[in-house]
PDB file of C-alpha atoms and ligand atoms in Angstrom:
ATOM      1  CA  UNK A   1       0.000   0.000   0.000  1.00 49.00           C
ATOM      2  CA  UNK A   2       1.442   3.420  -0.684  1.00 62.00           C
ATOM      3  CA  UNK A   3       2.007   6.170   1.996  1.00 73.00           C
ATOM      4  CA  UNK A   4       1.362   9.693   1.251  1.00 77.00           C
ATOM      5  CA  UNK A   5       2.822  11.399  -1.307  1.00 77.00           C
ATOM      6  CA  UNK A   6       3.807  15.044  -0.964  1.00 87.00           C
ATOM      7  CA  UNK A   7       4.392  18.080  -3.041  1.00 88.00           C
ATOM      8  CA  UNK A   8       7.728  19.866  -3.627  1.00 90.00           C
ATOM      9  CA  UNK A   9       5.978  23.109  -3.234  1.00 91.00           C
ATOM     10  CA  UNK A  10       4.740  21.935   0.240  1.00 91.00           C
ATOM     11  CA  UNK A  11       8.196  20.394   1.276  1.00 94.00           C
ATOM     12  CA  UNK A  12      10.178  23.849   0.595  1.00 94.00           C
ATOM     13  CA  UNK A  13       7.839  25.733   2.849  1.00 95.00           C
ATOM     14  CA  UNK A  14       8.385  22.802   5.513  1.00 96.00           C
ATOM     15  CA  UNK A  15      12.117  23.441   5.150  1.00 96.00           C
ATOM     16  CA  UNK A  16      11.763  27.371   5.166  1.00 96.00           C
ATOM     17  CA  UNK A  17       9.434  27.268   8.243  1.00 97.00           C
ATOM     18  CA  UNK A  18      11.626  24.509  10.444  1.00 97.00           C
ATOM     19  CA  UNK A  19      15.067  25.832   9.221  1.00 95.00           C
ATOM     20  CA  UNK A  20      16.065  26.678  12.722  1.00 96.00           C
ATOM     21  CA  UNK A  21      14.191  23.914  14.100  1.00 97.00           C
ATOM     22  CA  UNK A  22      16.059  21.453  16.736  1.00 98.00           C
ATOM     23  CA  UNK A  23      15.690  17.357  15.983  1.00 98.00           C
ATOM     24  CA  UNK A  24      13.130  17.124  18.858  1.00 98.00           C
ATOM     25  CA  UNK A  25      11.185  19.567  17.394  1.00 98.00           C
ATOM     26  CA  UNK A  26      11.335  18.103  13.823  1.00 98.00           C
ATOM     27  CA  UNK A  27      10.372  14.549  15.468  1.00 98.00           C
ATOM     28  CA  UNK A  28       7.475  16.150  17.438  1.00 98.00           C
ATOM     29  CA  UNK A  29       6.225  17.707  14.293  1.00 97.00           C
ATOM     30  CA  UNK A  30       5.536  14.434  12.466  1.00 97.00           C
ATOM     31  CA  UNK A  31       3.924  12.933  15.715  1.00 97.00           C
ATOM     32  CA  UNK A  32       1.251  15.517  15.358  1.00 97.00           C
ATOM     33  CA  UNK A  33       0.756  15.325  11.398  1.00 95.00           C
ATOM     34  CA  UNK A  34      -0.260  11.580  12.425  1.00 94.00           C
ATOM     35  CA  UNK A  35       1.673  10.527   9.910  1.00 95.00           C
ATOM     36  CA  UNK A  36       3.260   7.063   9.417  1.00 97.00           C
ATOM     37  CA  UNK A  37       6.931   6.894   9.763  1.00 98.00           C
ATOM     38  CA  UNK A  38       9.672   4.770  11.130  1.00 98.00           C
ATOM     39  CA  UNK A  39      13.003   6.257  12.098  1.00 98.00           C
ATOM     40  CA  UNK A  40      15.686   3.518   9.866  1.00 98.00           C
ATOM     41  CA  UNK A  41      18.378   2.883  12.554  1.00 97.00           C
ATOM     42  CA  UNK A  42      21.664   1.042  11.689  1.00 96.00           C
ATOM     43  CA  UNK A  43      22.581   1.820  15.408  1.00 98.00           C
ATOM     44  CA  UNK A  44      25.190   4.511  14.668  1.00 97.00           C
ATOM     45  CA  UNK A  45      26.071   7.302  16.978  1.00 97.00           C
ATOM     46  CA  UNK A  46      23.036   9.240  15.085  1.00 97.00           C
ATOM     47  CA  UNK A  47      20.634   6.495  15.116  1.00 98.00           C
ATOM     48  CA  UNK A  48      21.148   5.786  18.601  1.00 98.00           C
ATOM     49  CA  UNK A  49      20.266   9.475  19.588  1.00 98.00           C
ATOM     50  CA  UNK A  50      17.140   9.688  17.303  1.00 98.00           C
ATOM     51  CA  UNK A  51      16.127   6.372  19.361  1.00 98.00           C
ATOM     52  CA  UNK A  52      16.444   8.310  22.574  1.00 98.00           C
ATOM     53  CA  UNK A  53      14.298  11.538  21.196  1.00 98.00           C
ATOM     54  CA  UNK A  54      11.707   9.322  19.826  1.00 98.00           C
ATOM     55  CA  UNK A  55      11.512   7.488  22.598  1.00 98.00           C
ATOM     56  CA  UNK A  56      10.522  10.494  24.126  1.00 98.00           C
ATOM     57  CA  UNK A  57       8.153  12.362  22.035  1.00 98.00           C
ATOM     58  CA  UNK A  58       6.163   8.635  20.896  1.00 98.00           C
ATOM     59  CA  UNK A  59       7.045   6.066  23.425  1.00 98.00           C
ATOM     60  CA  UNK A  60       5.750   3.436  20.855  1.00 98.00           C
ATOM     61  CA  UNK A  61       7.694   5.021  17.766  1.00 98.00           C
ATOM     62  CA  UNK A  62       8.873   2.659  15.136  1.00 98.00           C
ATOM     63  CA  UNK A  63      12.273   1.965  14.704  1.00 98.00           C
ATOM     64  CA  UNK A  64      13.157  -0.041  11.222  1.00 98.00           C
ATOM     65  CA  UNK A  65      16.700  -2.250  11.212  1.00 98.00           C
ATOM     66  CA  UNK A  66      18.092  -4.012   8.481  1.00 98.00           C
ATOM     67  CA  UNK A  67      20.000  -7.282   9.179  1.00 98.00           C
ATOM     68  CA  UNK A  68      22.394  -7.585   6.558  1.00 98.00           C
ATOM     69  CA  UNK A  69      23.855 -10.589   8.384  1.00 98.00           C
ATOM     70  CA  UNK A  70      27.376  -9.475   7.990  1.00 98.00           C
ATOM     71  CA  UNK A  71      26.930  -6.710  10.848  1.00 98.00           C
ATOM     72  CA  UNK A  72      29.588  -6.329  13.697  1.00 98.00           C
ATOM     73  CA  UNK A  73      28.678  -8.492  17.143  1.00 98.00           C
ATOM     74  CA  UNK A  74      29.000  -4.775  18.385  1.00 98.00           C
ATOM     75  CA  UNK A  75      26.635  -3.818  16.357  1.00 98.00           C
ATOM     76  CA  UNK A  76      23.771  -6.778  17.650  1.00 98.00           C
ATOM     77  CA  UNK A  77      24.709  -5.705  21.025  1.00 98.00           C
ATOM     78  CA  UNK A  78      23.739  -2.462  21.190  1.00 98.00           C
ATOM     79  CA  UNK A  79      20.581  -3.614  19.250  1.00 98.00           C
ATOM     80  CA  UNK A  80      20.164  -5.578  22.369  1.00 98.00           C
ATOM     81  CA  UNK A  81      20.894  -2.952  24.648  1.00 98.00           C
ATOM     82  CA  UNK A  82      18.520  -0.950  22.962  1.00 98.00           C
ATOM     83  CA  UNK A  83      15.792  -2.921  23.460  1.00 98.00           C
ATOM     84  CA  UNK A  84      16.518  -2.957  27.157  1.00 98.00           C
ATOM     85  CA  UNK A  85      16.517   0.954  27.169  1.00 98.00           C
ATOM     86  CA  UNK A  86      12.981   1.238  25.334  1.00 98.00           C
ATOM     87  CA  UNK A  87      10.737  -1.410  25.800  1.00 98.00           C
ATOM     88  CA  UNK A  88       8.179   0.193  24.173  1.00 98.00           C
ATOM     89  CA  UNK A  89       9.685   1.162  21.344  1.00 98.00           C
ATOM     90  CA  UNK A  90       8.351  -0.502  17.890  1.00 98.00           C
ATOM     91  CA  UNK A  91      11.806  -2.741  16.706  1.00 98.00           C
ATOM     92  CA  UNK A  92      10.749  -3.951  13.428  1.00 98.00           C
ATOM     93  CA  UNK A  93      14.283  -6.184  11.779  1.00 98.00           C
ATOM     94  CA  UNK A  94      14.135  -6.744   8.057  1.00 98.00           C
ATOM     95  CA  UNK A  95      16.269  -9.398   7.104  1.00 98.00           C
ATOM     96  CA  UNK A  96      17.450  -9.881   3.010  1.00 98.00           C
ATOM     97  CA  UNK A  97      15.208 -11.960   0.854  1.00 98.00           C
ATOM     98  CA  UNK A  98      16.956 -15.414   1.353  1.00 98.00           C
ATOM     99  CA  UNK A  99      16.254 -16.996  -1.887  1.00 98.00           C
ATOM    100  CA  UNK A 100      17.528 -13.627  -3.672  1.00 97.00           C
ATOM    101  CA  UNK A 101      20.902 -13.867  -0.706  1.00 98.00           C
ATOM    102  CA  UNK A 102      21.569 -17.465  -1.332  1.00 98.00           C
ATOM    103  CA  UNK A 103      21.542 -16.783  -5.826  1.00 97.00           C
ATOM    104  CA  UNK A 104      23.896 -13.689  -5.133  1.00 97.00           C
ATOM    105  CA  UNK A 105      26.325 -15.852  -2.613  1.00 97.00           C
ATOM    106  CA  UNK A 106      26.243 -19.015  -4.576  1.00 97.00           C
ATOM    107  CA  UNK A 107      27.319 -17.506  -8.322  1.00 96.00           C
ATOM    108  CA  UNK A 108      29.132 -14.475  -6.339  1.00 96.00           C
ATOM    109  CA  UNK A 109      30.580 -15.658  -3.284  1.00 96.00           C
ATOM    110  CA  UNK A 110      30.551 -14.482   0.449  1.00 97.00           C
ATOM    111  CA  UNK A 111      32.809 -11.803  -0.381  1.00 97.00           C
ATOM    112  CA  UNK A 112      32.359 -10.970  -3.761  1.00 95.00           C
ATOM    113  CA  UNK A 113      32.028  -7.014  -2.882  1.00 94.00           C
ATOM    114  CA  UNK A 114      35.720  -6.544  -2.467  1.00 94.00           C
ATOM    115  CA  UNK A 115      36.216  -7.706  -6.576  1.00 93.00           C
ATOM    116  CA  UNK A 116      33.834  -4.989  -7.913  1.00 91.00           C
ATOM    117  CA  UNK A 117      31.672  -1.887  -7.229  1.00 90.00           C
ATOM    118  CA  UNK A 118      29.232  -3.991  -9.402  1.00 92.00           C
ATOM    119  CA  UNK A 119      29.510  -7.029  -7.189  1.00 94.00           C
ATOM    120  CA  UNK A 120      29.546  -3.956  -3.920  1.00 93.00           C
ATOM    121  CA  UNK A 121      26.107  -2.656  -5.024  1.00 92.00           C
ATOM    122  CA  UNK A 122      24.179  -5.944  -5.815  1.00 95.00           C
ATOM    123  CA  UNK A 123      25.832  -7.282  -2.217  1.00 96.00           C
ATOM    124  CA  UNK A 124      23.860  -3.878  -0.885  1.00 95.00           C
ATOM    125  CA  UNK A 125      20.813  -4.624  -3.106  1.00 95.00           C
ATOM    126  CA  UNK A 126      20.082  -7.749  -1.379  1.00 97.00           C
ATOM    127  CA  UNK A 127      21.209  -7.065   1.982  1.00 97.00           C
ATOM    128  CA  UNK A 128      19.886  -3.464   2.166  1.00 95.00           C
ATOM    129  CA  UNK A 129      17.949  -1.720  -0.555  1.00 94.00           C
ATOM    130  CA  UNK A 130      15.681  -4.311  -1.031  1.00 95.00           C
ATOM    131  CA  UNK A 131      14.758  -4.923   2.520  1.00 97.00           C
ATOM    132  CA  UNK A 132      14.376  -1.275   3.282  1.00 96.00           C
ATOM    133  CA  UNK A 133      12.147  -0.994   0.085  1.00 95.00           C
ATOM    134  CA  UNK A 134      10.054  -3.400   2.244  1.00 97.00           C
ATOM    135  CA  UNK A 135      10.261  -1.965   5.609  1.00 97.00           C
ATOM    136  CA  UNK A 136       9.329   1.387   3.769  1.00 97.00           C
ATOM    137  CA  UNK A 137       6.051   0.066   1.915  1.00 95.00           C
ATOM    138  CA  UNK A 138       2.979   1.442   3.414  1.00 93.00           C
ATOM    139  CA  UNK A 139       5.029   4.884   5.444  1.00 97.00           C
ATOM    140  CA  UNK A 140       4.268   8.462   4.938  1.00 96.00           C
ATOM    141  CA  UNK A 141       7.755   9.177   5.907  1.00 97.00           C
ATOM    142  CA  UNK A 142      10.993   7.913   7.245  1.00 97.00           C
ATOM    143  CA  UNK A 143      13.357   9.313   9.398  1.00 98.00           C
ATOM    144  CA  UNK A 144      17.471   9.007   8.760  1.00 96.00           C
ATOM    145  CA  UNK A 145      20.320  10.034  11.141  1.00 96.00           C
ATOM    146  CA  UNK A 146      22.267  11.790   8.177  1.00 94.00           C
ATOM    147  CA  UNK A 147      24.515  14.891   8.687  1.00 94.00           C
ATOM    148  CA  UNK A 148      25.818  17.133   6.333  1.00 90.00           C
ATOM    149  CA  UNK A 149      28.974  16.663   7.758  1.00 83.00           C
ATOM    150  CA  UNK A 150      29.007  13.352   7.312  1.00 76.00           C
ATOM    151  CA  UNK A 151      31.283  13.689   3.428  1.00 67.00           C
ATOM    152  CA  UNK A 152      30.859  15.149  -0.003  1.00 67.00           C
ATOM    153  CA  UNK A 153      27.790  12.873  -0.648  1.00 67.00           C
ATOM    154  CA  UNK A 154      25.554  14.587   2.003  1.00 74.00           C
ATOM    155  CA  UNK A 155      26.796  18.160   2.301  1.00 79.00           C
ATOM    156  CA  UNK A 156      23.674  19.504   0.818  1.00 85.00           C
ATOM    157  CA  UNK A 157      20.699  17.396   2.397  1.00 92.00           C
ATOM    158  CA  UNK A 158      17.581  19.457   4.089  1.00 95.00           C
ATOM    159  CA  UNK A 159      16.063  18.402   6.897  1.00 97.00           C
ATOM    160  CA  UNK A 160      12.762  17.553   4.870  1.00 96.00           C
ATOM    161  CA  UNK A 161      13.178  15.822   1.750  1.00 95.00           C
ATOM    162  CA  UNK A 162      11.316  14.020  -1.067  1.00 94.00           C
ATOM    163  CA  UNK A 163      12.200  10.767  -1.418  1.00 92.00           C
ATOM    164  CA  UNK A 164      12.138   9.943  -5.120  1.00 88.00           C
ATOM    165  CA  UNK A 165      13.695   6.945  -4.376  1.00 86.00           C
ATOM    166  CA  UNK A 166      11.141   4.992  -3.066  1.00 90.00           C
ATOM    167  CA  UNK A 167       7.716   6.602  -4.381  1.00 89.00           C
ATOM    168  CA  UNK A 168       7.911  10.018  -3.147  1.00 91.00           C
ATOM    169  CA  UNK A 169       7.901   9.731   0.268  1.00 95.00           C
ATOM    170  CA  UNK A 170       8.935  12.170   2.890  1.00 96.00           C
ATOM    171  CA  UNK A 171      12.482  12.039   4.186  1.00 96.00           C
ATOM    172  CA  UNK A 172      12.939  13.749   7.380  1.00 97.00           C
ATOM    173  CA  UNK A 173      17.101  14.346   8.616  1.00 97.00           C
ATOM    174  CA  UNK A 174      15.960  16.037  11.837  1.00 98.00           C
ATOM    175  CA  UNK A 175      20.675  15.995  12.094  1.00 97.00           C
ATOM    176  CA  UNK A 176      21.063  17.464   9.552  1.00 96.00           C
ATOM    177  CA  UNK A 177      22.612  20.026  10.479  1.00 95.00           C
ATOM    178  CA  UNK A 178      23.897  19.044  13.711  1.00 96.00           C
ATOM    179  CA  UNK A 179      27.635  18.596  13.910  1.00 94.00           C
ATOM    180  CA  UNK A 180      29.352  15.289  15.200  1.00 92.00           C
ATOM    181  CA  UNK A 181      30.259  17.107  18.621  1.00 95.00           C
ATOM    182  CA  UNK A 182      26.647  17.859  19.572  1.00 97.00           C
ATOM    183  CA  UNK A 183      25.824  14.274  18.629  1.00 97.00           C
ATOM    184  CA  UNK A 184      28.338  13.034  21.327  1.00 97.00           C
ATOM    185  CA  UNK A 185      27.317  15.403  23.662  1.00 98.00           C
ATOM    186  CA  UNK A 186      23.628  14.467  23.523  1.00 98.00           C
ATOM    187  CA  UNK A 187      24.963  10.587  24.050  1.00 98.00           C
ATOM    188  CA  UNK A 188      26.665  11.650  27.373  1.00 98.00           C
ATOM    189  CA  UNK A 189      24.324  13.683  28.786  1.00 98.00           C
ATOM    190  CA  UNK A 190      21.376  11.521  28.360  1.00 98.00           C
ATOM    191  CA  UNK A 191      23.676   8.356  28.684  1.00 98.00           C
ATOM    192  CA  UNK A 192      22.210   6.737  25.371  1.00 98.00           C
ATOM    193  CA  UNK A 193      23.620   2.735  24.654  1.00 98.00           C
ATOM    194  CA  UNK A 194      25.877   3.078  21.479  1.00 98.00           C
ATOM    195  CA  UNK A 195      27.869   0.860  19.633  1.00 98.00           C
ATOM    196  CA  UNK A 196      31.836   0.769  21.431  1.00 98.00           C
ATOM    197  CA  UNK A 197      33.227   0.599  17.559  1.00 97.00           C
ATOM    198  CA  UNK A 198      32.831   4.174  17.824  1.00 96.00           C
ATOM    199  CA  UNK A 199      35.450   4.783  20.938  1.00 96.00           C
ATOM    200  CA  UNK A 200      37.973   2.755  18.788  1.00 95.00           C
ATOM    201  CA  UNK A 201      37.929   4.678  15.256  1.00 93.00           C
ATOM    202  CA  UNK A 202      34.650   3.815  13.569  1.00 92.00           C
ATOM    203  CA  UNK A 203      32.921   7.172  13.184  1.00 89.00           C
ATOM    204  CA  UNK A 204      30.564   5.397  10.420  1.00 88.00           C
ATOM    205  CA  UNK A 205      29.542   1.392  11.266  1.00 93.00           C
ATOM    206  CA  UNK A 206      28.107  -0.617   8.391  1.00 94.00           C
ATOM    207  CA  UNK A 207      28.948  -4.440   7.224  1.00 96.00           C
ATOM    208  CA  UNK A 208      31.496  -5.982   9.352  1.00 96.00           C
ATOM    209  CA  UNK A 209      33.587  -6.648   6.311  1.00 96.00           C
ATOM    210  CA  UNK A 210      33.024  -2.789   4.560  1.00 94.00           C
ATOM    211  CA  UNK A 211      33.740  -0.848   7.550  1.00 94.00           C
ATOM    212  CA  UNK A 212      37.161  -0.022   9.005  1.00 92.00           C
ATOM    213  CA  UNK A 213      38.467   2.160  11.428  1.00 93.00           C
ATOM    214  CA  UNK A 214      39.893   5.406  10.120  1.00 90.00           C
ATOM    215  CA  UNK A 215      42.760   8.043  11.289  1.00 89.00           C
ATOM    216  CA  UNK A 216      41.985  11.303  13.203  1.00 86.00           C
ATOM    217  CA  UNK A 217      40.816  13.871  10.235  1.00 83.00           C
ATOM    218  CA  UNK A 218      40.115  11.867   7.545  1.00 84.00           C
ATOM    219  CA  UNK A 219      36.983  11.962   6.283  1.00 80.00           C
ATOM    220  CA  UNK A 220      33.956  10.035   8.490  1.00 77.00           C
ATOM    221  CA  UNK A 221      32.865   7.929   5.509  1.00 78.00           C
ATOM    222  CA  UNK A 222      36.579   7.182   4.398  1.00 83.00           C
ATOM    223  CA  UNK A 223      36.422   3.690   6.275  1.00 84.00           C
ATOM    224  CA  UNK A 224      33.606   2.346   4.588  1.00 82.00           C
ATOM    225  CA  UNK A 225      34.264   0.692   1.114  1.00 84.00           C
ATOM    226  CA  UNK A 226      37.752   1.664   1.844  1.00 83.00           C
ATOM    227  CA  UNK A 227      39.277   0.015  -1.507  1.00 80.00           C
ATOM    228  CA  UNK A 228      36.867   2.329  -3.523  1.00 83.00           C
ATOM    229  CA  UNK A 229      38.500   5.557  -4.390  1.00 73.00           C
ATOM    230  CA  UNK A 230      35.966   7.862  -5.156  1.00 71.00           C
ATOM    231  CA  UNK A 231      34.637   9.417  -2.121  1.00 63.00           C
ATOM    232  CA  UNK A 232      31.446  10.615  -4.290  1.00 64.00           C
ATOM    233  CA  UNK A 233      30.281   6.850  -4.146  1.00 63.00           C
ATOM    234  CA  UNK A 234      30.412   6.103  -0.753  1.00 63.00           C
ATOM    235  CA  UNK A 235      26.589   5.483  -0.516  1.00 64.00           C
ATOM    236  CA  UNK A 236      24.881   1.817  -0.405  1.00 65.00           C
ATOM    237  CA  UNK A 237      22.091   2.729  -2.927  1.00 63.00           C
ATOM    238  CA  UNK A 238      19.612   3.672   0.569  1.00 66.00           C
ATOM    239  CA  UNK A 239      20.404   7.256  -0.082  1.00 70.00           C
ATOM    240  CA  UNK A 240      21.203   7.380  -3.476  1.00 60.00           C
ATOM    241  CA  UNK A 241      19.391   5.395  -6.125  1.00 57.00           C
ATOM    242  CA  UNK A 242      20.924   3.814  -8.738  1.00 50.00           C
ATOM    243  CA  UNK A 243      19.976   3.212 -12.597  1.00 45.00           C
ATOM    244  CA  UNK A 244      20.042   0.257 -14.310  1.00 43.00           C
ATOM    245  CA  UNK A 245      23.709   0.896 -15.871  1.00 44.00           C
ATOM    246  CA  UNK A 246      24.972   1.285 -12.196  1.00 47.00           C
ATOM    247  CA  UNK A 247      24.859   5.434 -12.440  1.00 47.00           C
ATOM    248  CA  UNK A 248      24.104   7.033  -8.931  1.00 50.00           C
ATOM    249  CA  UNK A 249      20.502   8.841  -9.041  1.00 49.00           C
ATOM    250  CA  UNK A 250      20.471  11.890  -6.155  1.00 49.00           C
ATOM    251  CA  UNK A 251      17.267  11.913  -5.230  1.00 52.00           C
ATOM    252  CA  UNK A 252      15.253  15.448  -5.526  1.00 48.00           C
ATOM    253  CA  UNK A 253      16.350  17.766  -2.316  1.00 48.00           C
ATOM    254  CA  UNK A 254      14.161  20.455  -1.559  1.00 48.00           C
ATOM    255  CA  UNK A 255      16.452  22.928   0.376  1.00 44.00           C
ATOM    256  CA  UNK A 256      15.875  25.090   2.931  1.00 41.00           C
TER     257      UNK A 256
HETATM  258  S1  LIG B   1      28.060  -3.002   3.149  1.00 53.26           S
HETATM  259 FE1  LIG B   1      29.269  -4.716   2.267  1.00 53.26          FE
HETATM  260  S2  LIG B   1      28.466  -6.651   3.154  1.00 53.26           S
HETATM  261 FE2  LIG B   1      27.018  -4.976   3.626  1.00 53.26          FE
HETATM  262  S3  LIG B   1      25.491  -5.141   2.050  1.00 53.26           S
HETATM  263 FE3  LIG B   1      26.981  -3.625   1.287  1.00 53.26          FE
HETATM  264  S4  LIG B   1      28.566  -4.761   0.140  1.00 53.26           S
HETATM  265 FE4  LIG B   1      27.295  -6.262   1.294  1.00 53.26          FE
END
């Protein structure tokens, strides 16, 4: 079933009129549209903080994870610790279609994303795109932890968005343009679980084998998909679309 779709016209005025706005207050706007959304949590530093404000402003909120099944034990443990911290909260885990998984390993291999970007994206079409595609189906909206700080592919994202990718949905990045300091600093105050990869060099956690640790000052996204060169395709097709000859497809931004 398909979630509401929304005008560019009426997305530009949301971005004009909440330009100043602070996360909670971006969060607590689409509780009272009573709108369908589900905050898509890979249990990053970002995620992890969105967790906690939801948890506040809609006690039941939705929180959408995708098991790739190649995520860190770090990563399952502060899923777990989660969990523990808000009860309440809606944890719904996608998992890749297995028949579509087992095709890709079997003529591919288990690690068939370190001989290609090809090989890279169709790994992330099965584990990711195409589960989020179905934890998405149905939403008005979905919210993300990105930054613009984050690298060169998300310098320029609003905090309301128009997701082109999947249907026209609204994209909400209530961090948008909240800087990696004040997302530790909301952690410690509030004492949110997060994933210890993060006190040890991962500023970015994805797949245990596509994520490394990386050296102070280099760019936050440089230690995932490390062997890749270009910085400007640093994205697992979640953010950024891509066409059927492998070209990346920005989705429309409406800025503020
Ligand atoms: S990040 Fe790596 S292991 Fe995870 S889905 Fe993408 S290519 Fe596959």
């Amino acid at each position: 079933m398909a979630g509401q779709h929304w005008e560019a016209v009426a997305v530009e005025g949301l971005n004009r009129a909440y330009a100043a706005a602070s996360p909670q207050e971006l969060l607590a706007w689409a509780v009272a549209q009573k709108i369908q959304f589900g905050l898509a949590s890979s249990f990053g530093a970002e995620d992890v903080v969105l967790a906690d404000m939801l948890a506040r402003v809609k006690p039941n909120g939705t929180v959408l994870m995708l098991d790739t099944l190649r995520l860190h034990t770090e990563t399952y443990g502060v899923v777990d610790a989660t969990r523990a911290r808000y009860p309440q909260l809606d944890l719904r885990v996608y998992y890749p279609d297995m028949a579509a998984l087992d095709s890709f390993v079997s003529t591919q291999g288990y690690n068939a994303f370190y001989q290609s970007m090809d090989n890279r994206k169709a790994c992330c079409g099965v584990r990711k795109v195409e589960p989020l595609a179905r934890a998405l189906a149905g939403l008005d909206a979905w919210v993300t932890g990105m930054r613009r700080d984050q690298g060169t592919t998300r310098t320029d994202i609003a905090h309301f968005e128009i997701d082109d990718v999947h249907g026209g949905m609204l994209k909400l990045n209530p961090l948008a343009a909240w800087s990696s300091d004040q997302v530790w600093e909301y952690i410690r105050a509030n004492d949110v679980p997060y994933n210890p990869l993060h006190d040890v060099g991962f500023p970015s956690i994805g797949c245990a084998p596509c994520t490394r640790a990386v050296a102070p000052g280099e760019d936050p996204r440089a230690g995932r998909w490390w062997w890749e060169l270009d910085p400007d395709a640093k994205e697992c097709g979640i953010h950024i679309g891509y066409d059927a000859a492998g070209n990346a497809v920005v989705q429309r931004i409406s800025k503020a």
